[in-house]
Coordinates of C-alpha atoms in Angstrom, one line a residue:
Chain A
M1 CA 1.0 -50.1 14.9
A2 CA 1.6 -47.3 17.2
G3 CA 1.3 -45.9 20.7
V4 CA -0.3 -42.6 21.6
T5 CA 1.1 -40.1 24.1
L6 CA -0.7 -37.1 25.5
K7 CA 1.4 -34.5 27.3
N8 CA -0.5 -31.8 29.3
V9 CA -3.3 -31.5 26.8
V10 CA -5.6 -28.6 27.5
K11 CA -8.7 -27.7 25.5
R12 CA -10.7 -24.5 25.8
F13 CA -13.8 -23.6 23.9
G14 CA -13.7 -19.8 24.1
S15 CA -13.3 -19.0 27.8
V16 CA -14.5 -22.4 28.9
Q17 CA -11.8 -24.9 29.7
V18 CA -13.0 -28.5 29.2
I19 CA -9.7 -30.5 29.4
H20 CA -7.4 -29.6 32.2
G21 CA -3.9 -30.8 31.4
A22 CA -4.4 -34.5 30.5
S23 CA -1.3 -36.6 30.3
L24 CA -1.4 -40.2 29.2
E25 CA 0.6 -43.0 27.7
V26 CA -1.1 -45.6 25.5
E27 CA 1.1 -48.5 24.6
D28 CA 1.3 -50.0 21.2
G29 CA -1.4 -52.6 20.7
E30 CA -3.2 -51.6 23.9
F31 CA -7.0 -51.4 24.3
V32 CA -7.6 -48.2 26.3
V33 CA -11.0 -47.1 27.4
F34 CA -11.8 -43.5 28.4
V35 CA -14.7 -43.7 30.8
G36 CA -16.6 -41.1 32.8
P37 CA -20.0 -39.5 33.1
S38 CA -21.4 -37.4 30.3
G39 CA -19.7 -34.0 29.9
C40 CA -16.4 -35.2 31.5
G41 CA -14.5 -34.5 28.3
K42 CA -13.8 -38.0 27.2
S43 CA -15.2 -37.6 23.7
T44 CA -13.4 -34.2 23.3
L45 CA -10.1 -35.9 24.3
L46 CA -10.7 -38.6 21.7
R47 CA -11.5 -36.0 19.0
I48 CA -8.2 -34.2 19.9
V49 CA -6.3 -37.4 19.3
A50 CA -8.2 -37.8 16.0
G51 CA -7.4 -34.2 15.0
L52 CA -11.1 -33.2 14.7
E53 CA -10.4 -30.7 17.5
D54 CA -7.2 -28.9 18.1
A55 CA -5.6 -29.0 21.5
S56 CA -5.3 -25.5 23.0
E57 CA -2.1 -26.5 24.8
G58 CA 0.0 -29.6 25.1
E59 CA 1.4 -32.2 22.8
I60 CA -0.1 -35.3 21.1
E61 CA 2.2 -37.9 19.8
I62 CA 1.3 -40.9 17.7
D63 CA 4.0 -43.5 17.1
G64 CA 6.5 -41.1 18.6
M65 CA 5.7 -38.3 16.1
L66 CA 4.3 -35.0 17.2
V67 CA 0.9 -34.7 15.4
N68 CA -0.5 -31.4 16.7
D69 CA -0.3 -29.9 13.3
V70 CA -0.9 -33.0 11.2
E71 CA -4.2 -33.3 9.4
P72 CA -6.6 -35.9 10.8
A73 CA -6.3 -38.1 7.7
D74 CA -2.5 -38.2 8.0
R75 CA -2.4 -39.3 11.6
G76 CA -2.8 -43.0 10.9
I77 CA -6.0 -43.2 12.8
A78 CA -9.5 -44.3 12.0
M79 CA -12.6 -43.4 13.9
V80 CA -15.9 -45.1 14.6
F81 CA -18.6 -42.6 15.5
Q82 CA -21.5 -43.0 17.9
S83 CA -24.0 -42.2 15.2
Y84 CA -22.1 -44.4 12.7
A85 CA -21.8 -41.4 10.3
L86 CA -22.2 -43.7 7.3
Y87 CA -22.7 -42.0 3.9
P88 CA -26.5 -42.5 3.5
H89 CA -26.6 -42.4 -0.3
M90 CA -23.9 -45.0 -0.8
T91 CA -24.1 -48.8 -0.6
V92 CA -22.1 -50.6 2.1
E93 CA -19.5 -51.4 -0.4
Q94 CA -19.2 -47.8 -1.5
N95 CA -19.1 -46.7 2.1
L96 CA -16.2 -48.9 2.8
S97 CA -14.3 -48.0 -0.4
F98 CA -15.1 -44.3 -0.6
G99 CA -12.0 -42.9 1.1
L100 CA -9.7 -45.2 -0.8
R101 CA -11.3 -44.4 -4.1
M102 CA -11.2 -40.6 -3.5
N103 CA -7.5 -40.9 -2.9
G104 CA -6.7 -42.8 -6.0
N105 CA -5.8 -46.0 -4.3
P106 CA -5.4 -48.8 -6.9
R107 CA -8.7 -50.6 -7.5
E108 CA -7.3 -54.1 -6.8
D109 CA -5.9 -53.0 -3.4
T110 CA -9.2 -51.3 -2.6
N111 CA -11.2 -54.4 -3.5
R112 CA -8.9 -56.6 -1.4
R113 CA -9.2 -54.3 1.6
V114 CA -12.9 -54.0 1.3
Q115 CA -13.2 -57.8 0.9
K116 CA -11.0 -58.4 3.9
A117 CA -13.0 -56.0 6.1
A118 CA -16.3 -57.6 5.0
E119 CA -15.0 -61.0 6.0
I120 CA -13.7 -59.9 9.3
L121 CA -17.1 -58.3 10.1
R122 CA -19.2 -60.9 8.3
I123 CA -21.0 -58.3 6.2
N124 CA -20.5 -59.9 2.8
E125 CA -24.2 -60.3 2.2
L126 CA -24.9 -56.6 2.9
M127 CA -22.5 -55.1 0.4
K128 CA -25.2 -53.8 -2.0
R129 CA -27.5 -52.4 0.6
R130 CA -27.8 -48.8 1.7
P131 CA -27.4 -47.8 5.4
K132 CA -31.1 -47.3 5.8
Q133 CA -31.7 -50.9 4.9
L134 CA -29.5 -52.1 7.7
S135 CA -30.2 -52.7 11.4
G136 CA -28.4 -50.8 14.1
G137 CA -25.9 -53.6 14.7
Q138 CA -25.2 -54.0 10.9
R139 CA -24.7 -50.3 10.6
Q140 CA -22.2 -50.4 13.4
R141 CA -20.3 -53.2 11.7
V142 CA -20.1 -51.2 8.5
A143 CA -18.9 -48.2 10.4
I144 CA -16.2 -50.4 12.0
G145 CA -15.5 -51.9 8.5
R146 CA -14.9 -48.4 7.1
A147 CA -12.3 -47.9 9.9
I148 CA -10.6 -51.3 9.2
V149 CA -10.3 -50.6 5.5
R150 CA -8.0 -47.6 6.2
E151 CA -5.6 -50.1 7.9
P152 CA -4.9 -47.6 10.7
E153 CA -2.3 -47.5 13.3
V154 CA -4.8 -46.6 15.9
F155 CA -8.6 -47.2 16.1
L156 CA -10.7 -44.6 17.9
F157 CA -14.2 -45.5 19.0
D158 CA -16.6 -42.8 20.2
E159 CA -19.3 -44.5 22.2
P160 CA -19.9 -47.0 19.4
L161 CA -22.5 -49.1 21.2
S162 CA -24.7 -46.5 22.9
N163 CA -27.3 -46.5 20.1
L164 CA -27.8 -50.3 20.3
D165 CA -30.2 -52.3 22.4
A166 CA -28.9 -54.2 25.4
E167 CA -28.6 -57.5 23.7
L168 CA -26.8 -56.2 20.6
R169 CA -24.6 -54.2 22.8
V170 CA -23.3 -57.3 24.5
Q171 CA -22.9 -59.0 21.2
M172 CA -21.0 -56.1 19.6
R173 CA -18.8 -55.8 22.7
V174 CA -17.6 -59.3 22.2
E175 CA -17.1 -58.6 18.5
I176 CA -14.9 -55.6 19.3
A177 CA -12.9 -57.6 21.7
R178 CA -12.4 -60.3 19.1
L179 CA -11.4 -57.6 16.5
H180 CA -8.8 -56.3 18.9
S181 CA -7.3 -59.7 19.4
E182 CA -7.4 -60.4 15.7
L183 CA -5.9 -57.1 14.5
G184 CA -3.7 -56.4 17.6
T185 CA -4.0 -52.7 16.8
T186 CA -4.0 -49.9 19.4
M187 CA -7.5 -49.0 20.2
I188 CA -8.9 -46.1 22.2
Y189 CA -12.5 -46.5 23.1
V190 CA -14.8 -43.9 24.7
T191 CA -17.8 -44.9 26.8
H192 CA -19.9 -43.8 29.7
D193 CA -20.7 -47.5 30.5
Q194 CA -18.4 -48.8 33.1
T195 CA -19.3 -52.4 32.2
E196 CA -18.1 -51.9 28.7
A197 CA -14.9 -50.3 30.1
M198 CA -14.3 -53.2 32.6
T199 CA -14.9 -55.9 30.0
L200 CA -13.0 -54.5 27.0
A201 CA -10.1 -52.5 28.4
D202 CA -6.5 -53.4 29.0
K203 CA -6.3 -50.1 30.6
I204 CA -9.0 -47.7 31.8
V205 CA -8.7 -44.0 32.0
V206 CA -11.4 -42.5 34.3
L207 CA -12.2 -38.9 33.6
R208 CA -14.2 -36.3 35.5
D209 CA -14.7 -32.7 34.7
G210 CA -11.9 -32.7 32.1
K211 CA -9.4 -34.2 34.5
I212 CA -7.9 -37.7 34.5
E213 CA -8.9 -39.2 37.9
Q214 CA -7.1 -42.5 37.6
V215 CA -5.5 -44.7 35.0
G216 CA -5.1 -48.5 35.5
K217 CA -6.1 -52.0 34.8
P218 CA -9.8 -52.7 35.2
L219 CA -9.6 -54.8 38.3
D220 CA -6.9 -52.6 39.8
L221 CA -9.3 -49.7 39.6
Y222 CA -12.1 -51.8 41.0
D223 CA -10.0 -53.1 43.9
D224 CA -7.9 -50.1 44.5
P225 CA -9.7 -46.9 43.5
A226 CA -7.7 -43.7 44.0
N227 CA -10.7 -41.7 45.3
Q228 CA -14.4 -41.8 46.0
F229 CA -15.4 -40.8 42.5
V230 CA -13.5 -43.7 40.9
A231 CA -14.8 -46.1 43.6
G232 CA -18.3 -45.0 42.9
F233 CA -18.0 -45.0 39.2
M234 CA -16.5 -48.5 38.7
G235 CA -18.7 -51.4 39.7
S236 CA -22.3 -52.2 39.2
P237 CA -24.3 -51.9 41.4
K238 CA -22.4 -49.0 42.8
M239 CA -20.4 -48.9 45.9
N240 CA -22.3 -47.9 49.0
F241 CA -21.2 -44.7 50.7
M242 CA -22.0 -44.1 54.3
E243 CA -21.5 -40.8 56.2
A244 CA -19.3 -41.1 59.2
S245 CA -17.2 -39.0 61.6
V246 CA -13.9 -39.9 63.1
K247 CA -14.1 -40.8 66.8
S248 CA -10.5 -41.7 67.4
A249 CA -7.4 -42.0 65.3
S250 CA -4.2 -43.8 66.1
N251 CA -1.2 -44.8 64.1
G252 CA -2.5 -47.0 61.3
S253 CA -6.1 -47.2 62.2
A254 CA -9.1 -45.0 62.8
T255 CA -12.4 -45.6 64.5
V256 CA -15.4 -44.0 62.9
K257 CA -19.0 -43.7 63.8
L258 CA -21.5 -44.3 61.0
V259 CA -23.8 -41.3 61.4
N260 CA -26.9 -42.8 59.7
Q261 CA -26.5 -46.3 61.1
G262 CA -27.6 -45.6 64.6
G263 CA -24.1 -44.7 65.7
A264 CA -22.5 -48.1 64.8
M265 CA -18.7 -47.9 65.2
I266 CA -16.1 -49.5 63.0
T267 CA -12.3 -49.4 63.2
L268 CA -10.6 -49.3 59.8
P269 CA -6.9 -49.5 58.9
V270 CA -5.7 -46.2 57.5
S271 CA -2.5 -45.1 55.9
D272 CA -3.2 -41.4 55.9
G273 CA -4.5 -40.5 59.3
P274 CA -7.6 -38.3 59.7
A275 CA -8.1 -36.1 62.7
V276 CA -10.7 -36.7 65.3
G277 CA -14.0 -35.1 64.4
D278 CA -13.3 -35.1 60.7
R279 CA -16.3 -35.9 58.4
V280 CA -15.4 -39.0 56.4
T281 CA -17.2 -41.5 54.1
V282 CA -17.1 -45.2 54.5
G283 CA -17.4 -47.1 51.2
V284 CA -18.5 -50.7 51.0
R285 CA -19.2 -52.6 47.8
P286 CA -22.5 -54.5 47.8
E287 CA -20.9 -57.9 47.5
H288 CA -18.6 -57.2 50.5
F289 CA -21.3 -57.1 53.1
R290 CA -21.4 -60.2 55.2
A291 CA -24.0 -61.9 57.2
A292 CA -24.8 -60.6 60.7
G293 CA -21.9 -61.1 63.1
Q294 CA -19.5 -62.2 60.5
G295 CA -18.0 -58.7 59.8
D296 CA -16.7 -56.0 62.1
C297 CA -19.8 -53.8 62.3
D298 CA -23.4 -54.9 62.1
I299 CA -26.1 -52.6 60.7
D300 CA -29.8 -53.1 60.8
L301 CA -31.7 -52.5 57.6
N302 CA -35.3 -52.4 56.4
I303 CA -35.6 -54.1 53.0
D304 CA -37.2 -51.8 50.4
V305 CA -36.9 -53.9 47.3
A306 CA -35.2 -57.2 46.7
E307 CA -34.2 -58.3 43.2
H308 CA -33.8 -62.1 43.1
L309 CA -31.7 -63.0 40.1
G310 CA -31.4 -66.7 40.7
S311 CA -27.7 -67.0 41.6
T312 CA -27.5 -63.8 43.5
S313 CA -29.9 -61.1 44.8
Y314 CA -29.6 -57.4 45.3
I315 CA -31.3 -56.1 48.3
Y316 CA -32.2 -52.4 48.2
A317 CA -32.5 -51.5 51.9
N318 CA -32.9 -48.4 54.1
T319 CA -31.2 -47.6 57.4
K320 CA -33.3 -46.2 60.2
S321 CA -32.4 -42.6 59.1
G322 CA -33.4 -43.3 55.5
E323 CA -30.0 -43.8 53.8
Q324 CA -30.3 -46.4 51.0
L325 CA -27.8 -49.2 50.7
I326 CA -27.5 -52.0 48.2
V327 CA -26.5 -55.4 49.6
E328 CA -25.6 -58.3 47.4
R329 CA -26.4 -61.7 48.8
E330 CA -25.8 -65.2 47.6
E331 CA -29.2 -66.2 46.6
S332 CA -31.1 -68.0 49.4
R333 CA -34.7 -69.1 48.7
S334 CA -35.5 -68.8 52.3
E335 CA -34.8 -65.0 52.2
V336 CA -37.5 -64.2 49.7
G337 CA -40.1 -62.0 51.3
L338 CA -37.9 -61.0 54.1
E339 CA -38.5 -57.5 55.5
K340 CA -35.5 -56.9 57.7
L341 CA -31.9 -57.7 57.3
T342 CA -28.8 -57.3 59.4
A343 CA -25.6 -56.9 57.3
S344 CA -22.1 -56.7 58.6
I345 CA -19.2 -54.6 57.2
P346 CA -15.8 -56.3 57.1
A347 CA -13.2 -53.7 58.0
Q348 CA -10.6 -55.1 55.6
Q349 CA -12.8 -54.6 52.6
A350 CA -14.2 -51.2 53.5
F351 CA -12.8 -48.0 52.0
L352 CA -12.4 -44.7 53.8
F353 CA -12.5 -41.3 52.1
D354 CA -12.1 -37.8 53.4
A355 CA -14.5 -35.0 52.8
Q356 CA -12.8 -34.2 49.5
G357 CA -13.2 -37.8 48.3
K358 CA -9.5 -38.6 48.8
R359 CA -8.8 -42.2 49.8
L360 CA -7.5 -42.6 53.3
N361 CA -6.8 -46.3 53.5
Chain B
M1 CA -74.0 -41.0 6.4
R2 CA -73.5 -40.8 10.1
A3 CA -74.8 -37.8 12.0
R4 CA -71.2 -36.8 13.0
N5 CA -70.1 -36.8 9.4
R6 CA -73.1 -34.7 8.3
I7 CA -72.2 -32.1 10.9
A8 CA -68.6 -32.1 9.8
Y9 CA -69.6 -31.6 6.2
G10 CA -72.0 -28.8 7.3
F11 CA -69.1 -26.9 8.7
L12 CA -67.0 -27.6 5.6
A13 CA -69.8 -26.6 3.2
P14 CA -69.0 -22.8 3.0
Y15 CA -65.4 -23.6 2.0
L16 CA -66.3 -26.4 -0.4
L17 CA -68.9 -24.2 -2.0
I18 CA -66.4 -21.4 -2.7
F19 CA -63.7 -23.9 -3.7
A20 CA -66.2 -25.5 -6.2
V21 CA -67.4 -22.2 -7.6
F22 CA -64.0 -20.4 -7.9
W23 CA -61.6 -23.3 -8.5
I24 CA -63.3 -26.5 -9.7
W25 CA -65.8 -24.8 -12.0
P26 CA -63.3 -22.5 -13.8
I27 CA -61.0 -25.5 -14.4
I28 CA -63.8 -27.5 -16.0
Y29 CA -65.4 -24.5 -17.8
S30 CA -62.1 -23.3 -19.3
F31 CA -61.5 -26.8 -20.7
Y32 CA -65.0 -26.6 -22.2
L33 CA -64.2 -23.1 -23.5
S34 CA -61.1 -24.3 -25.3
F35 CA -63.5 -26.2 -27.7
L36 CA -65.6 -23.1 -28.5
S37 CA -65.1 -20.4 -31.0
T38 CA -65.2 -17.3 -28.9
R39 CA -64.1 -14.8 -31.5
A40 CA -67.6 -13.6 -32.0
V41 CA -70.8 -13.7 -30.0
P42 CA -72.6 -16.1 -29.9
W43 CA -69.8 -18.5 -29.0
T44 CA -70.1 -21.7 -31.1
W45 CA -68.9 -25.3 -30.8
A46 CA -65.7 -25.6 -32.8
P47 CA -63.6 -28.4 -31.3
H48 CA -60.7 -28.1 -33.6
M49 CA -60.3 -24.4 -34.0
N50 CA -58.3 -23.3 -30.9
W51 CA -56.3 -26.5 -30.5
G52 CA -55.6 -26.5 -34.2
R53 CA -54.5 -22.9 -34.2
L54 CA -51.9 -23.5 -31.5
W55 CA -49.9 -25.6 -34.0
I56 CA -49.8 -22.9 -36.6
D57 CA -49.8 -19.6 -34.6
P58 CA -46.3 -18.1 -34.9
A59 CA -47.1 -15.8 -31.9
F60 CA -47.7 -18.9 -29.7
W61 CA -44.5 -20.6 -30.9
N62 CA -42.6 -17.4 -30.2
A63 CA -44.0 -17.2 -26.7
L64 CA -43.3 -20.9 -26.2
R65 CA -39.7 -20.5 -27.4
N66 CA -39.1 -17.5 -25.2
T67 CA -40.5 -19.3 -22.2
L68 CA -38.4 -22.4 -22.8
V69 CA -35.3 -20.2 -23.4
I70 CA -35.9 -18.6 -20.0
L71 CA -36.6 -21.9 -18.4
F72 CA -33.5 -23.7 -19.7
I73 CA -31.1 -20.9 -18.9
Q74 CA -32.6 -19.3 -15.8
V75 CA -33.6 -22.4 -13.8
P76 CA -30.2 -24.2 -13.9
V77 CA -28.3 -20.9 -13.3
M78 CA -30.5 -20.0 -10.4
I79 CA -30.4 -23.4 -8.8
A80 CA -26.6 -23.5 -9.1
L81 CA -26.4 -20.1 -7.6
A82 CA -28.9 -20.9 -4.9
T83 CA -26.9 -24.0 -3.9
L84 CA -23.7 -22.0 -3.8
L85 CA -25.4 -19.3 -1.8
A86 CA -26.8 -21.9 0.6
V87 CA -23.3 -23.3 1.3
L88 CA -22.0 -19.8 1.9
L89 CA -25.0 -19.0 4.2
N90 CA -24.3 -22.2 6.1
S91 CA -20.6 -21.4 6.6
Q92 CA -19.3 -21.1 10.2
L93 CA -17.0 -18.4 8.9
L94 CA -19.9 -16.1 7.9
K95 CA -20.6 -13.2 10.3
A96 CA -24.2 -12.0 11.0
R97 CA -25.7 -15.1 9.4
G98 CA -29.3 -14.3 10.4
I99 CA -29.2 -10.9 8.7
M100 CA -27.5 -12.3 5.6
R101 CA -30.1 -15.1 5.3
F102 CA -32.9 -12.5 5.6
A103 CA -31.2 -10.2 3.1
F104 CA -31.1 -12.9 0.4
F105 CA -34.7 -13.9 1.2
A106 CA -36.0 -10.4 1.1
P107 CA -36.5 -10.0 -2.6
V108 CA -39.4 -12.4 -2.4
V109 CA -41.2 -10.1 0.0
V110 CA -40.7 -7.0 -2.2
G111 CA -43.7 -6.0 -4.3
E112 CA -43.4 -7.0 -8.0
V113 CA -44.2 -3.5 -9.3
A114 CA -41.6 -1.9 -6.9
Y115 CA -38.9 -4.3 -7.9
A116 CA -39.7 -3.9 -11.6
A117 CA -39.5 -0.2 -11.3
V118 CA -36.1 -0.4 -9.7
F119 CA -34.8 -2.8 -12.4
R120 CA -36.1 -0.5 -15.1
L121 CA -34.2 2.4 -13.5
M122 CA -31.0 0.4 -12.9
F123 CA -31.0 -0.9 -16.5
N124 CA -32.1 2.3 -18.2
A125 CA -29.9 2.6 -21.3
D126 CA -29.1 6.3 -20.8
F127 CA -28.8 6.9 -17.1
G128 CA -29.0 3.5 -15.5
V129 CA -26.3 2.4 -13.0
I130 CA -25.6 -0.8 -14.9
N131 CA -24.6 0.9 -18.1
K132 CA -22.6 3.5 -16.1
I133 CA -20.6 0.6 -14.6
L134 CA -20.2 -1.1 -18.0
T135 CA -18.9 2.0 -19.7
G136 CA -16.9 2.8 -16.6
V137 CA -14.9 -0.4 -17.0
G138 CA -14.5 0.2 -20.8
L139 CA -17.3 -2.0 -22.0
P140 CA -20.0 -0.8 -24.5
A141 CA -23.4 0.3 -23.1
V142 CA -26.2 -2.2 -23.7
S143 CA -29.6 -1.3 -25.0
W144 CA -31.4 -3.4 -22.4
F145 CA -34.9 -2.6 -23.6
S146 CA -34.5 -2.5 -27.4
N147 CA -32.1 -5.3 -28.0
P148 CA -34.0 -8.6 -28.0
T149 CA -31.2 -10.7 -26.6
A150 CA -30.3 -8.1 -23.9
A151 CA -34.0 -7.9 -23.0
M152 CA -34.1 -11.6 -22.5
A153 CA -31.0 -11.5 -20.4
L154 CA -32.5 -8.8 -18.3
I155 CA -35.6 -10.9 -17.6
I156 CA -33.4 -13.9 -16.7
M157 CA -31.4 -11.7 -14.3
A158 CA -34.4 -10.2 -12.7
V159 CA -36.1 -13.5 -12.1
T160 CA -32.9 -15.0 -10.8
W161 CA -32.4 -12.1 -8.4
R162 CA -35.9 -12.4 -7.1
W163 CA -35.9 -16.1 -6.5
V164 CA -32.4 -17.2 -5.8
G165 CA -32.5 -16.4 -2.1
Y166 CA -35.8 -18.2 -1.7
N167 CA -34.4 -21.3 -3.2
A168 CA -31.2 -20.9 -1.2
I169 CA -33.1 -20.9 2.0
I170 CA -34.9 -24.1 1.1
I171 CA -31.6 -25.7 0.1
L172 CA -30.0 -24.4 3.3
A173 CA -32.6 -26.3 5.3
G174 CA -31.5 -29.4 3.4
L175 CA -27.8 -28.7 4.1
Q176 CA -28.5 -28.4 7.8
S177 CA -30.1 -31.8 7.9
I178 CA -26.8 -33.4 6.8
P179 CA -25.1 -34.4 10.1
D180 CA -21.7 -33.0 10.8
D181 CA -20.1 -36.3 11.6
V182 CA -20.6 -37.5 8.0
Y183 CA -18.2 -34.7 7.0
E184 CA -15.9 -35.6 9.9
A185 CA -15.9 -39.2 8.7
A186 CA -15.0 -37.9 5.2
T187 CA -12.3 -35.7 6.6
L188 CA -10.8 -38.7 8.3
D189 CA -11.1 -40.6 5.0
K190 CA -8.9 -37.8 3.5
V191 CA -11.6 -36.5 1.2
S192 CA -11.0 -32.9 0.3
K193 CA -13.7 -30.2 0.9
T194 CA -14.3 -29.9 -2.8
K195 CA -14.8 -33.6 -3.2
Q196 CA -17.0 -33.7 -0.1
F197 CA -19.2 -31.1 -1.8
F198 CA -19.6 -33.1 -5.0
F199 CA -19.7 -36.6 -3.6
I200 CA -21.5 -36.1 -0.3
T201 CA -23.3 -32.7 -0.1
L202 CA -24.8 -32.7 -3.7
P203 CA -26.0 -36.3 -3.7
L204 CA -27.6 -35.8 -0.3
L205 CA -29.2 -32.5 -1.4
R206 CA -30.6 -34.1 -4.5
P207 CA -34.2 -34.5 -3.3
I208 CA -34.4 -31.0 -2.1
I209 CA -32.8 -29.5 -5.2
L210 CA -35.3 -31.5 -7.2
V211 CA -38.1 -29.9 -5.4
C212 CA -36.6 -26.4 -6.0
V213 CA -36.2 -27.3 -9.7
V214 CA -39.8 -28.4 -10.1
L215 CA -41.2 -25.4 -8.2
S216 CA -39.0 -23.1 -10.4
V217 CA -40.2 -24.9 -13.6
I218 CA -43.8 -24.3 -12.6
G219 CA -43.1 -20.7 -11.7
T220 CA -41.2 -20.0 -15.0
M221 CA -43.9 -21.6 -17.1
Q222 CA -46.3 -19.1 -15.7
L223 CA -43.9 -16.2 -15.9
F224 CA -45.8 -13.0 -16.3
A225 CA -44.9 -10.1 -14.0
E226 CA -41.3 -9.5 -15.2
P227 CA -41.9 -9.4 -19.0
F228 CA -45.1 -7.4 -18.4
L229 CA -43.6 -4.8 -16.0
I230 CA -39.9 -4.7 -16.8
T231 CA -39.7 -5.2 -20.6
N232 CA -43.0 -3.4 -21.1
R233 CA -45.4 -6.2 -22.1
G234 CA -43.0 -8.6 -23.6
G235 CA -41.0 -6.1 -25.7
P236 CA -39.1 -5.4 -27.8
G237 CA -41.5 -6.6 -30.4
G238 CA -42.5 -9.8 -28.6
A239 CA -38.9 -10.8 -27.9
T240 CA -39.7 -11.4 -24.2
E241 CA -43.3 -12.4 -24.6
T242 CA -43.9 -15.5 -22.5
L243 CA -46.7 -18.0 -22.5
G244 CA -48.2 -16.3 -19.5
L245 CA -48.2 -13.0 -21.2
F246 CA -49.5 -14.5 -24.5
L247 CA -52.4 -16.1 -22.5
Y248 CA -53.1 -12.8 -20.9
R249 CA -53.1 -11.0 -24.3
Q250 CA -55.4 -13.5 -25.9
G251 CA -57.8 -13.6 -22.9
F252 CA -58.0 -10.1 -21.6
T253 CA -56.8 -7.9 -24.5
V254 CA -58.3 -9.7 -27.5
L255 CA -61.1 -11.3 -25.3
N256 CA -60.7 -14.6 -27.1
F257 CA -61.4 -16.8 -24.1
G258 CA -61.5 -20.1 -26.0
Y259 CA -58.0 -19.7 -27.4
A260 CA -56.7 -18.4 -24.0
S261 CA -58.1 -21.5 -22.4
A262 CA -56.3 -23.8 -24.8
V263 CA -53.1 -21.9 -24.1
A264 CA -53.7 -22.2 -20.3
Y265 CA -54.1 -26.0 -20.6
T266 CA -51.0 -26.2 -22.8
I267 CA -49.0 -24.3 -20.1
A268 CA -50.3 -26.6 -17.4
G269 CA -49.6 -29.7 -19.5
L270 CA -46.1 -28.6 -20.3
A271 CA -45.3 -27.8 -16.7
I272 CA -46.5 -31.2 -15.7
I273 CA -44.5 -33.0 -18.4
I274 CA -41.3 -31.1 -17.6
S275 CA -41.7 -31.7 -13.9
L276 CA -42.2 -35.4 -14.5
I277 CA -39.1 -35.5 -16.6
N278 CA -37.2 -33.8 -13.8
F279 CA -38.5 -36.3 -11.2
W280 CA -37.5 -39.1 -13.6
L281 CA -34.0 -37.7 -14.2
G282 CA -33.5 -37.0 -10.5
R283 CA -34.9 -40.3 -9.3
D284 CA -32.9 -42.3 -6.7
P285 CA -30.5 -44.4 -8.8
K286 CA -30.9 -48.0 -7.8

């Protein structure tokens, strides 16, 4: 088992720089998820760790060893690809054993490893089948099996679940979590799905435009995002952002006017004082809205669509000036069919960001 | 028949008529001809004559042997070269790939007579560039057009030159359909490039290579232009006379259409049998 360290990793494709000095520490046995919108460089960063791409600058260490010039196969890693990348002309068994056979691994050991992987993933019955005779979920298991057989120090997953349907995705997510607790191996997992990130990770790395925006435990990122991007990315439904301008600012608090909420005012605690007149953004998670009068600032909303899920409901509502907000409510049968809603923002749970998206409170 | 179908067939009629007259009828009629004695007018019914003659005609066996020699040497060599060429044309390291691909495909577009003339000049025993090169590096000059073995080699080289690029382009299409991440997975599995070629690329290309082999077999069974134009009608002394050429000689020089028809059916039959054997050998192992 091994940890992974990235030091100021830069990647350029020709003149285009896609990774801008990424530094990161992955502890031994940790499950780390790289998450971010498509094109943020998360897959590239993973491929740099794998050795499928060279870093233009910076250092990559695996188990304390500098591996920049080490061949991918000698880095002690195994990778699961988004498209599974199974060898289409080989049976499942051959797929699993191919790498070992090609490298002259003793037959008995190969068989033992293949058998063990098949048991862990419960694919014993599929061993004689070809990839095209398997379902998406089964293919994914085989792809993971091929990684397990290598007995790697570090597992790399590149969006492994994105080709599966929603139900299978949940099922495989649980499987991968189980695998991690069974093997205890370091895993780095790339996804654009923040739910996957939240549910799987010991540590999440949020990337945007080739830069690491924040690193932390899932709930820490959720509760304490470093900036507006992370706040918006983590959580489903998304955090609501409301335009505002600073009316007054004193030591430790600022009063802002919500521009699109009919001029409603709210006073928020701030650590980094904005100046009067600054454009700012107030962020409120859907579940943090309270009933009218129970928060610090009431806003009137016209309900656009209401999704009643049984235990909870998501209200998609518009303010007078057309800004859409999502409000989560504890399900109340009496609210079905309602057209208007007054929600209240609790100052203690609201976030404040400056025009550049930097967190102010 | 519904009115709609009648109209549809009405529109198809001109084509079907031409197809029937110039395709279907000759196929049927030549089969009938193969049972006639056509050596003298009037043609007479002699069902055993042409088919029986095939078994004992040394000229036919010579043509068959020549055709099979070309087939069994030229097709494997060409397909191997085409596969290698396709891999090179697919390489990221290659500059001006578009131009290179066109250059190797170009011989197919060149007229047969023009290319035959160029080959005759290049391989001319006295002043051809090939013999100049051979003697230049200290090898003896080769009598390309009077030595039977050399003439056969010349035909094989010419056919290979003409069709290798064409097959390479087909195989290239197959190569490009193999996803990159399969190779990346193999790289992570510590499988060398050479092993990747033999254990991943070749097996995945098998169906497409099989198509190329079958097309080449059919083409070679009908080989005509090269021995006719380059080695001067199958020379020297019939050493490069192929079945196609033999058929032509029987039909249009001797005007023995019955025998020529029997030869034509033999060529088609052999092409089908050899192709089926190829498909059988190259079937998906289960």
